[in-house]
PDB file of C-alpha atoms in Angstrom:
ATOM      1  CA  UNK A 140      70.689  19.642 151.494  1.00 35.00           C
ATOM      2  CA  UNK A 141      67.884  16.258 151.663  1.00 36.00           C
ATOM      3  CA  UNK A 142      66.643  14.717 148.619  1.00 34.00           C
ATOM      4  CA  UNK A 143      63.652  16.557 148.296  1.00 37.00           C
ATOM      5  CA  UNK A 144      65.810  19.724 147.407  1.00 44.00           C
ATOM      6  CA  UNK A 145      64.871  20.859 143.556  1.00 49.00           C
ATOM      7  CA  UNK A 146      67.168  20.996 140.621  1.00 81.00           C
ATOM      8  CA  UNK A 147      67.672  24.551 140.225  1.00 93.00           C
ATOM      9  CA  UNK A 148      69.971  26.239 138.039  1.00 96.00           C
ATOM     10  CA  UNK A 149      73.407  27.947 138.465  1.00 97.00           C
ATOM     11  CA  UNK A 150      72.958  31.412 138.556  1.00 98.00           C
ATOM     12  CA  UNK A 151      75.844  34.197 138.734  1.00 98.00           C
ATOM     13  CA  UNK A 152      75.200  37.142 139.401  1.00 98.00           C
ATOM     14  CA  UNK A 153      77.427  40.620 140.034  1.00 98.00           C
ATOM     15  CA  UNK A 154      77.378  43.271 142.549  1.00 98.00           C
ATOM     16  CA  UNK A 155      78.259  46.719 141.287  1.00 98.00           C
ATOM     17  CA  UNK A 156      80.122  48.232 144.379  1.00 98.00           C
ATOM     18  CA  UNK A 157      78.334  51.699 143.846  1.00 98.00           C
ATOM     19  CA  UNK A 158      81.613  53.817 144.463  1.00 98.00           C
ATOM     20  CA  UNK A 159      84.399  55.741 143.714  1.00 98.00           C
ATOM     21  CA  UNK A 160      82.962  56.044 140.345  1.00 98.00           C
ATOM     22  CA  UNK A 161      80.639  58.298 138.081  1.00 98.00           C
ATOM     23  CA  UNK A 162      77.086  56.934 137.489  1.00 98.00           C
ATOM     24  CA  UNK A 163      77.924  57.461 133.620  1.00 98.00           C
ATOM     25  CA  UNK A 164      80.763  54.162 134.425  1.00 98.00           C
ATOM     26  CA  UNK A 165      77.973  52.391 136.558  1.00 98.00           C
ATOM     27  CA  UNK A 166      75.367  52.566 133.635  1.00 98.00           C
ATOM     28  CA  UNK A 167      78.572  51.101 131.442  1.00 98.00           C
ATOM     29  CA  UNK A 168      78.998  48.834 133.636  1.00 98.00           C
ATOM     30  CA  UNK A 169      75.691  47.349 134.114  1.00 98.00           C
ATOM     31  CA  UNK A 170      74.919  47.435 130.182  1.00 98.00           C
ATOM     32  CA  UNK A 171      78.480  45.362 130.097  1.00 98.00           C
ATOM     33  CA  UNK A 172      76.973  42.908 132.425  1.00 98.00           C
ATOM     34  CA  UNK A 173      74.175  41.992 130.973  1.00 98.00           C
ATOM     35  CA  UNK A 174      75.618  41.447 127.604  1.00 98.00           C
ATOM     36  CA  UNK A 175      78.097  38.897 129.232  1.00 98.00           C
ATOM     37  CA  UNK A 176      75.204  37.027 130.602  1.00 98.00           C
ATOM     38  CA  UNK A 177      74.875  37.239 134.064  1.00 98.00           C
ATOM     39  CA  UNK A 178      71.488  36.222 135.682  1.00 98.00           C
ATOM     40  CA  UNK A 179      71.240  39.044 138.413  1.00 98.00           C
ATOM     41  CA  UNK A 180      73.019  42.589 138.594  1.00 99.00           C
ATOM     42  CA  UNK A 181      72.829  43.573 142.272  1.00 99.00           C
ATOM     43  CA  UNK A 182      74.256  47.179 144.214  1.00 98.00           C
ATOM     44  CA  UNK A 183      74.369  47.589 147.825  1.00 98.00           C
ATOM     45  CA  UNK A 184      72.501  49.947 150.276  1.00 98.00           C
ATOM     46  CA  UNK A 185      75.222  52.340 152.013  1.00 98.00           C
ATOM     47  CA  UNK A 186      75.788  55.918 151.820  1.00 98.00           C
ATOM     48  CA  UNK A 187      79.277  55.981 152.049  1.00 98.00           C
ATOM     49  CA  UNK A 188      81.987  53.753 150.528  1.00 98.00           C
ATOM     50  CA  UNK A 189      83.011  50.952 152.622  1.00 98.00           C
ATOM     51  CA  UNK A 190      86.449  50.671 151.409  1.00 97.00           C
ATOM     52  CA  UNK A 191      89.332  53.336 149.695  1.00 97.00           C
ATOM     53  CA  UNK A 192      88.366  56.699 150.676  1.00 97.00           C
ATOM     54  CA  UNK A 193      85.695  57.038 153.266  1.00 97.00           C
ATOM     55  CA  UNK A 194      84.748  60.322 151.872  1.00 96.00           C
ATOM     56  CA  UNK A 195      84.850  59.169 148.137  1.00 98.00           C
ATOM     57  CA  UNK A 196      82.031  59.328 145.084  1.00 98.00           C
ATOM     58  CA  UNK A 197      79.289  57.195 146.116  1.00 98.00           C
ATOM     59  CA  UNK A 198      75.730  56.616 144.933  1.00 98.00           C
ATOM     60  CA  UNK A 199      71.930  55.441 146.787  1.00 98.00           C
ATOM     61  CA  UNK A 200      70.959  51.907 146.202  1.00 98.00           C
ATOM     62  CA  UNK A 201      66.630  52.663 145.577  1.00 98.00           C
ATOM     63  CA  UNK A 202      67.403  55.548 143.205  1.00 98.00           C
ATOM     64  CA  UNK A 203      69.925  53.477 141.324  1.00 98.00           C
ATOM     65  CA  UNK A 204      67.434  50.099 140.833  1.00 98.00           C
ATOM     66  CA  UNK A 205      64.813  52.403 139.428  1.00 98.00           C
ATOM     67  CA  UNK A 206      67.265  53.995 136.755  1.00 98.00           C
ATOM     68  CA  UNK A 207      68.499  49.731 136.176  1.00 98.00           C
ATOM     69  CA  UNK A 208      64.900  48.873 135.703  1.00 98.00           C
ATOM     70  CA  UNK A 209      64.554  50.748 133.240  1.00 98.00           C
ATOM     71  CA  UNK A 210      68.100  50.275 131.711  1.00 98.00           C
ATOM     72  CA  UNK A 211      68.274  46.214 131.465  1.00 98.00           C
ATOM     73  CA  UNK A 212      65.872  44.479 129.432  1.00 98.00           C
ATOM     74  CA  UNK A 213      67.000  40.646 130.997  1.00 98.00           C
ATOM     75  CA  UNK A 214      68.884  40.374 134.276  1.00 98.00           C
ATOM     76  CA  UNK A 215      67.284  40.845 137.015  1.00 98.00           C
ATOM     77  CA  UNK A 216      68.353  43.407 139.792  1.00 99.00           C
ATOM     78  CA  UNK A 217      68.017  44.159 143.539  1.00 98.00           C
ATOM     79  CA  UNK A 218      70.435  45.384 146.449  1.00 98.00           C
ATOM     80  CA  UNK A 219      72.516  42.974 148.301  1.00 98.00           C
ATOM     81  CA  UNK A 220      71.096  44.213 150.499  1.00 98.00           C
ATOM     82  CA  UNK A 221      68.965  47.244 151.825  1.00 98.00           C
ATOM     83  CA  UNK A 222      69.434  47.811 155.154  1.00 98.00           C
ATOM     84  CA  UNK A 223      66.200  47.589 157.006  1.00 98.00           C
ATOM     85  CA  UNK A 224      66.536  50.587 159.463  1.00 96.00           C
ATOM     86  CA  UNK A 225      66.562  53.125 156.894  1.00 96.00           C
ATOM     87  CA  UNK A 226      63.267  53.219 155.660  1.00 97.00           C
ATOM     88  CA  UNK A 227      59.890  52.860 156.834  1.00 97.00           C
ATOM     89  CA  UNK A 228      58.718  48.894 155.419  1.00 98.00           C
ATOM     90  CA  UNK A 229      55.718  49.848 154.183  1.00 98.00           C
ATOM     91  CA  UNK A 230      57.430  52.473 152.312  1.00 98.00           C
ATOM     92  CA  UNK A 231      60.240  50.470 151.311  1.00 98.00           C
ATOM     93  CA  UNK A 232      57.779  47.858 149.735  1.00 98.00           C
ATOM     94  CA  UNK A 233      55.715  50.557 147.371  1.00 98.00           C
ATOM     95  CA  UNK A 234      59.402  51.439 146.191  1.00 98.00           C
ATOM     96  CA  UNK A 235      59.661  47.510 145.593  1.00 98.00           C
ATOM     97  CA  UNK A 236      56.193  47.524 144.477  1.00 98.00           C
ATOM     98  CA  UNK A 237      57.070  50.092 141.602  1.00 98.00           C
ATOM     99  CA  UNK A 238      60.577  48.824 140.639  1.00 98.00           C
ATOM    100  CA  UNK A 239      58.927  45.610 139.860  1.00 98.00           C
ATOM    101  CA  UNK A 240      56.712  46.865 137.263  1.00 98.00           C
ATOM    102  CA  UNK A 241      59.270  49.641 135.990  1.00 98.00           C
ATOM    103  CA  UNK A 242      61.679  46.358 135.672  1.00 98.00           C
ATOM    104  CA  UNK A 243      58.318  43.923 134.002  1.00 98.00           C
ATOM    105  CA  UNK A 244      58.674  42.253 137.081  1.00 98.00           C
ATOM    106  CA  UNK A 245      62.648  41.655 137.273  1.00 98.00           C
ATOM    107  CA  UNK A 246      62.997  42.564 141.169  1.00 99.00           C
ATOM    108  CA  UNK A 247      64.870  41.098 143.531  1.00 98.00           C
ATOM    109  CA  UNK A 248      63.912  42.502 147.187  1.00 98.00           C
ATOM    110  CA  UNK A 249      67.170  41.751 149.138  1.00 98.00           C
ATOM    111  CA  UNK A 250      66.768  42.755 152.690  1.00 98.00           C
ATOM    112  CA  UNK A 251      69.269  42.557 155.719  1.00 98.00           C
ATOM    113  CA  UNK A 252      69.614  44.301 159.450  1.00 98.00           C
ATOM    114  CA  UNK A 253      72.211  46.682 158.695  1.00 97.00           C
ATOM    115  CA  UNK A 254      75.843  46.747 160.500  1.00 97.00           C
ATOM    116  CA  UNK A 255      78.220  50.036 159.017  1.00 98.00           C
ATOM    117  CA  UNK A 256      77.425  52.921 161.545  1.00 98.00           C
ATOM    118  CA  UNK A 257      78.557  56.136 159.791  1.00 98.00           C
ATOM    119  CA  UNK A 258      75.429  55.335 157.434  1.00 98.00           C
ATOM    120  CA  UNK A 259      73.394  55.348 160.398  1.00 98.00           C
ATOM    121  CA  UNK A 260      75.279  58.534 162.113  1.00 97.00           C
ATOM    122  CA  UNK A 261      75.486  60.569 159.406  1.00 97.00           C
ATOM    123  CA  UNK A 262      71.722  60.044 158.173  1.00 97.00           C
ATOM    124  CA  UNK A 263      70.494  60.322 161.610  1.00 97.00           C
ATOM    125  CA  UNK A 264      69.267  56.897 161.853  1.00 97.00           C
ATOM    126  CA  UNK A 265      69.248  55.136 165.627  1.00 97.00           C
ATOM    127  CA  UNK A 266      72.271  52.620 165.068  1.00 98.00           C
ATOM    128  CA  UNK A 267      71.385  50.584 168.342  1.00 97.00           C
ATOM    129  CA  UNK A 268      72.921  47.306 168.670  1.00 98.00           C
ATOM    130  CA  UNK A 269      73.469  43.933 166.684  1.00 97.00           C
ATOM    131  CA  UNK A 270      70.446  42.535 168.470  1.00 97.00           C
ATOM    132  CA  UNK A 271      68.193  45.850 168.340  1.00 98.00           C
ATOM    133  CA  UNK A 272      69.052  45.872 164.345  1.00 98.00           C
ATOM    134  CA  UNK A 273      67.957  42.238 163.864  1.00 98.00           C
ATOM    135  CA  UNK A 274      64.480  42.278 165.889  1.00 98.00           C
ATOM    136  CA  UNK A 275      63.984  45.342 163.607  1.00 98.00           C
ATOM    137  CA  UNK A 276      64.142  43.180 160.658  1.00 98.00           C
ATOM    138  CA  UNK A 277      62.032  40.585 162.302  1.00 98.00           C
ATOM    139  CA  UNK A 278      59.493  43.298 162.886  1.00 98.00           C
ATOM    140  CA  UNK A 279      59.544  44.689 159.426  1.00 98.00           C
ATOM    141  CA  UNK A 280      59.090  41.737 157.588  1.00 98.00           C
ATOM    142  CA  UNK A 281      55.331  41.216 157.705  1.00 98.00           C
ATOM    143  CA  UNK A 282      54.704  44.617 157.487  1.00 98.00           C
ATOM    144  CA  UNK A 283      56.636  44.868 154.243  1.00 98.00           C
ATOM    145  CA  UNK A 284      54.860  41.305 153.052  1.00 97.00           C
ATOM    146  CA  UNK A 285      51.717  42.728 154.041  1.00 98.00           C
ATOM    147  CA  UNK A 286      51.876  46.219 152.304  1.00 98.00           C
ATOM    148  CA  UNK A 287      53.315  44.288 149.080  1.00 98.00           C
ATOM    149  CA  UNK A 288      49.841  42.088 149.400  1.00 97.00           C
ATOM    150  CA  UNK A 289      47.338  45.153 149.258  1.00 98.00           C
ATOM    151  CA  UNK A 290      49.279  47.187 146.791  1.00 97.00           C
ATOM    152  CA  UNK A 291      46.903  48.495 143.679  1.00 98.00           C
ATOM    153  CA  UNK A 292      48.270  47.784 141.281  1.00 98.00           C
ATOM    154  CA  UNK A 293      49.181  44.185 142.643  1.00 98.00           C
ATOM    155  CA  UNK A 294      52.811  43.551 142.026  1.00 98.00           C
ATOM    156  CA  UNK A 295      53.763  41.666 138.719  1.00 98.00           C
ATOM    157  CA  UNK A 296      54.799  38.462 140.416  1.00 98.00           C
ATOM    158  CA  UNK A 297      55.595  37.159 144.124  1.00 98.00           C
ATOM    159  CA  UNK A 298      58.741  39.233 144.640  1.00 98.00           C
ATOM    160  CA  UNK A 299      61.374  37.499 145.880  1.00 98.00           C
ATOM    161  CA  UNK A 300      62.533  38.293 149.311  1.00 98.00           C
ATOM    162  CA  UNK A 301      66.657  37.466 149.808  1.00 98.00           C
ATOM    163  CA  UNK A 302      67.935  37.914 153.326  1.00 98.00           C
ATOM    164  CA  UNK A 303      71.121  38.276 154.137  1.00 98.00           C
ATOM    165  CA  UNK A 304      73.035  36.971 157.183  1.00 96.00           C
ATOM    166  CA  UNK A 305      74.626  34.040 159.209  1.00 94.00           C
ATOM    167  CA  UNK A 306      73.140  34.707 162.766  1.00 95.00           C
ATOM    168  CA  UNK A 307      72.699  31.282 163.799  1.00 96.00           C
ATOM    169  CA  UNK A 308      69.940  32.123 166.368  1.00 96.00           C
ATOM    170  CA  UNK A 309      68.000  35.063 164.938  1.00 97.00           C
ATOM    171  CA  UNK A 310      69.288  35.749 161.666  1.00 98.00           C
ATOM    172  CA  UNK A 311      68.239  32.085 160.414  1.00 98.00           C
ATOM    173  CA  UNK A 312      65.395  31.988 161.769  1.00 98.00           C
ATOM    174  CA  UNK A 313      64.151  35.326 160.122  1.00 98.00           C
ATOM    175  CA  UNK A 314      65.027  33.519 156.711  1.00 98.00           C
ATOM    176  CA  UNK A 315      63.443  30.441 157.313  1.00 98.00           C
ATOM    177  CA  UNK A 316      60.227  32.604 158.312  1.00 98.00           C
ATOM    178  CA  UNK A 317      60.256  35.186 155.509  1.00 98.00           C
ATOM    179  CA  UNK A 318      62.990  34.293 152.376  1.00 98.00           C
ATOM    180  CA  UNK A 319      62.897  32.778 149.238  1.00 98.00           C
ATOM    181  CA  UNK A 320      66.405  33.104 148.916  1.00 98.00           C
ATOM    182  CA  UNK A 321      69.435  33.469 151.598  1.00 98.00           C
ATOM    183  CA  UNK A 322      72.625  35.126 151.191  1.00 98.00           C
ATOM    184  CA  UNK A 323      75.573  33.396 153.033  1.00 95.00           C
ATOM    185  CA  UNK A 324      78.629  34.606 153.695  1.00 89.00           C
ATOM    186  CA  UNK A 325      82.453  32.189 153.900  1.00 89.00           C
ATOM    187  CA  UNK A 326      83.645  29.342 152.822  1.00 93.00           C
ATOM    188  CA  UNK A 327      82.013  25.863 151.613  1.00 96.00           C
ATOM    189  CA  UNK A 328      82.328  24.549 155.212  1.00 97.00           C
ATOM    190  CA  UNK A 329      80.355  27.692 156.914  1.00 96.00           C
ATOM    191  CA  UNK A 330      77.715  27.182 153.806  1.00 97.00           C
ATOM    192  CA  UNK A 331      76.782  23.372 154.624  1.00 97.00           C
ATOM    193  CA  UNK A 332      76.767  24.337 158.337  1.00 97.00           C
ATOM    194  CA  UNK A 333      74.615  26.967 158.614  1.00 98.00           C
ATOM    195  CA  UNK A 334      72.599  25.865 155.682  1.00 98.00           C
ATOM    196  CA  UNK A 335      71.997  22.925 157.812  1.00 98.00           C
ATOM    197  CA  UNK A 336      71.262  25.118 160.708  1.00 98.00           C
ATOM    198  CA  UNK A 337      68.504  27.064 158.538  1.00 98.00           C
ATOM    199  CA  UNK A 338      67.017  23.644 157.564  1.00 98.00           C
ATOM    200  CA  UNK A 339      66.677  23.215 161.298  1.00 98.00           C
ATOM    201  CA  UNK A 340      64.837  26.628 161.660  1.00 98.00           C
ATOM    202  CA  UNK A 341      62.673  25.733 159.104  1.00 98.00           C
ATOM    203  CA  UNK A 342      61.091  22.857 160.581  1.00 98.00           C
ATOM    204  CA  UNK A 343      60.545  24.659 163.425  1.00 98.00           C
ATOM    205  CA  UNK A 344      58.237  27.182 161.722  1.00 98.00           C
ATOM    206  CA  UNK A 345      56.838  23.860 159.118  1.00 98.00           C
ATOM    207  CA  UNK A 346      58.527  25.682 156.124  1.00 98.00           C
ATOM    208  CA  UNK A 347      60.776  23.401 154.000  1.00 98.00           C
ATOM    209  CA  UNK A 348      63.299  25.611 153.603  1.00 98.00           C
ATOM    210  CA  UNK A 349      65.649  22.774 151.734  1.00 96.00           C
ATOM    211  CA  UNK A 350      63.184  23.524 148.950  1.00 96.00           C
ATOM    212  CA  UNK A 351      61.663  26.727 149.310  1.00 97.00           C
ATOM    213  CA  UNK A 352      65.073  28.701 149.608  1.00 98.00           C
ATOM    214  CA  UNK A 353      67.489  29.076 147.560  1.00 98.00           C
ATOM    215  CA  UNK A 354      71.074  29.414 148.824  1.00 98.00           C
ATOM    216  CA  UNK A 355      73.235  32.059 147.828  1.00 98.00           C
ATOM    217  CA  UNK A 356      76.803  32.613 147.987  1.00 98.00           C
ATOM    218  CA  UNK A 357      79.536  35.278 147.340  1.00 97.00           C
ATOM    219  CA  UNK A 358      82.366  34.001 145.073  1.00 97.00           C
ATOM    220  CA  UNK A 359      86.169  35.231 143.731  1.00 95.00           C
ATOM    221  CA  UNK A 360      88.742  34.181 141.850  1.00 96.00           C
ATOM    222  CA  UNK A 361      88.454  30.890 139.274  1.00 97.00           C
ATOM    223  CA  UNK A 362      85.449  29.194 139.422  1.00 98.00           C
ATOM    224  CA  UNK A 363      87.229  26.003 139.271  1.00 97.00           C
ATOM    225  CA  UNK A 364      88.647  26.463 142.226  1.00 96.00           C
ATOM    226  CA  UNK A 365      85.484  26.862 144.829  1.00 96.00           C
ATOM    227  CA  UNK A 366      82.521  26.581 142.503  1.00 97.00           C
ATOM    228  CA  UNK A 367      82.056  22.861 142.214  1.00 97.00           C
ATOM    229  CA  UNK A 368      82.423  22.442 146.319  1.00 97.00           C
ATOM    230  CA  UNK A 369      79.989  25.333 146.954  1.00 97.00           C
ATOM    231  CA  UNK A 370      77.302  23.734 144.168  1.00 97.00           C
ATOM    232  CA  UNK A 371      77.957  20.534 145.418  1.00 97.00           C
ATOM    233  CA  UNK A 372      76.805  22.000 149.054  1.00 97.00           C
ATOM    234  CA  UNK A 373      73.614  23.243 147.620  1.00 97.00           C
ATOM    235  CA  UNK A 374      74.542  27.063 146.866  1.00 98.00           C
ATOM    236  CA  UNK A 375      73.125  28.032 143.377  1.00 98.00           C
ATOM    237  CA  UNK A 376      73.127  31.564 143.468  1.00 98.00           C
ATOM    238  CA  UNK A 377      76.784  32.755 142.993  1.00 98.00           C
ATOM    239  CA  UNK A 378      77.817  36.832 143.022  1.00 98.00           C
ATOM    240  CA  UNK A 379      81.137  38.382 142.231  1.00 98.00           C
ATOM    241  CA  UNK A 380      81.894  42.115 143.582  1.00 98.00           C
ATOM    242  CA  UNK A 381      83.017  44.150 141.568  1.00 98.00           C
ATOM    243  CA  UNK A 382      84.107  47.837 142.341  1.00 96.00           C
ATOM    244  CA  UNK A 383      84.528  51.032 140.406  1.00 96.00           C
ATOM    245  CA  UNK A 384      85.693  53.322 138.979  1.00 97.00           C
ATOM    246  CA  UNK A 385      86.680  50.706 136.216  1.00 97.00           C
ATOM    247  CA  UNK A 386      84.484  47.804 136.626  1.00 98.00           C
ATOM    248  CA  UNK A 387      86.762  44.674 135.461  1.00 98.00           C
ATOM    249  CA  UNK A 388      84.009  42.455 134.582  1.00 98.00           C
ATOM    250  CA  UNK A 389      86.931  39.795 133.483  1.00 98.00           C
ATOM    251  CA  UNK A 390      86.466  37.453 137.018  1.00 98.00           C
ATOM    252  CA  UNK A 391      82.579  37.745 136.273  1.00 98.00           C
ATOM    253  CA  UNK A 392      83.206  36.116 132.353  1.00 98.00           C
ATOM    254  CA  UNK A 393      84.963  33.346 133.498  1.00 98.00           C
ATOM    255  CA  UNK A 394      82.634  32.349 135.960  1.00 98.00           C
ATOM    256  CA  UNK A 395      79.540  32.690 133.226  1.00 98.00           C
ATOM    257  CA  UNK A 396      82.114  30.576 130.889  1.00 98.00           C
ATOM    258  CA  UNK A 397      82.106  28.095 133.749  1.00 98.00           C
ATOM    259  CA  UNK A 398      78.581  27.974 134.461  1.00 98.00           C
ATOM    260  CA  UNK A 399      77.872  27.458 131.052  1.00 97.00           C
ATOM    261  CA  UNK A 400      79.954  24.510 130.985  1.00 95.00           C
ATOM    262  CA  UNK A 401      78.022  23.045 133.412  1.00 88.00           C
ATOM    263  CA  UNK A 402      74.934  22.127 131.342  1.00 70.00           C
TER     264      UNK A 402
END
């Protein structure tokens, strides 16, 4: 990260692994949340669960933020992340569009290029390739930008945009382009790399993306062990999983307990 990088604040956030569970015990769960103090409450976008049984209880991401909107009153929410090849962008930025002001403009538009194929087989979507996926998100972006511009009503704020990914190449470059905040996946080592690598992107395109976007990390275990490190490498942004049917938020109030500490 350079100098001109701003002072922003550490954030933690929590995904709610929509699965194996009943939505009654994802409502809990988000409610839960948000009185512990976390800054963001994020799902993901799948149709299936990705882990215990294949076939198990499992709930869809747009549906879910709309019912949150209108739930929370503070955090703000998005999916980490909606995969880009199952829904038309123009469409999937009036559903943005809406969730924003259902939410009084708490939205967090977290966008990626997809990867687990039985969502894409079983919903009839083309799955293509790794390569076919990502120049779909590169496509989509300024359509979905464009249709969130002539919206009426106007959304409530800028939305944020968070992109997901480590592509080096493509992926990168797409963020440096289009986000205000990138999701980054390994360890504090991988994080200062590629962040580097997206700072190189970003000149390319004359965006400063050392101050424009925010980096964003996922995180387990005590904070003490990996939080200082990944702060010190410029990631403020920092999101436990958590998965159902119980939703032990206990990892998640330590790391608000350490946050807190750091002011």
């Amino acid at each position: 990260m350079t100098s001109t990088t701003p002072e922003r604040p550490v954030r933690v956030a929590v995904q709610l692994q929509p699965q194996h569970a009943d939505y009654g015990q994802i409502r809990d769960a988000v409610l839960r949340a948000e009185d512990l103090g976390v800054d963001v409450v994020f799902n993901w976008d799948h149709f299936y669960p990705l882990s215990g049984d294949p076939d198990g209880k499992h709930f869809e991401c747009w549906t879910m933020l709309g019912a949150w909107a209108e739930q929370t009153e503070r955090v703000e929410i998005g999916a980490l992340v909606t995969g880009n090849g199952y829904r038309n962008p123009d469409l999937l930025a009036d559903m943005a569009r809406t969730v924003d002001h259902v939410s009084g403009g708490r939205l967090i538009l977290g966008m990626g290029a997809g990867w687990f194929e039985k969502d894409y087989r079983e919903f009839g979507y083309e799955f293509g390739t790794a390569g076919s996926r990502i120049a779909g998100l590169a496509e989509a972006m300024p359509r979905l930008r464009h249709r969130l511009a002539v919206g009426n009503p106007a959304p409530t704020r800028e939305i944020p945009i968070l992109i997901g990914g480590g592509g080096e190449k493509k992926t990168l470059r797409i963020v440096a382009e289009h986000a205000d905040v990138w999701h980054s996946f390994g360890d504090v080592d991988t994080l200062r790399r590629k962040s580097a690598i997206l700072d190189e992107h970003g000149a390319a395109v004359g965006r400063d993306t050392a101050r424009l976007v925010e980096r964003s990390v996922g995180v387990h275990g005590a904070p003490d062990a990996t939080g200082p490190d990944l702060v010190a490498a410029g990631a403020t942004l920092l999101t436990i999983g958590v998965g159902g049917p119980d939703y032990d938020l206990s990892t998640v109030a330590d790391w608000i307990a350490w946050r807190d500490a750091q002011g």
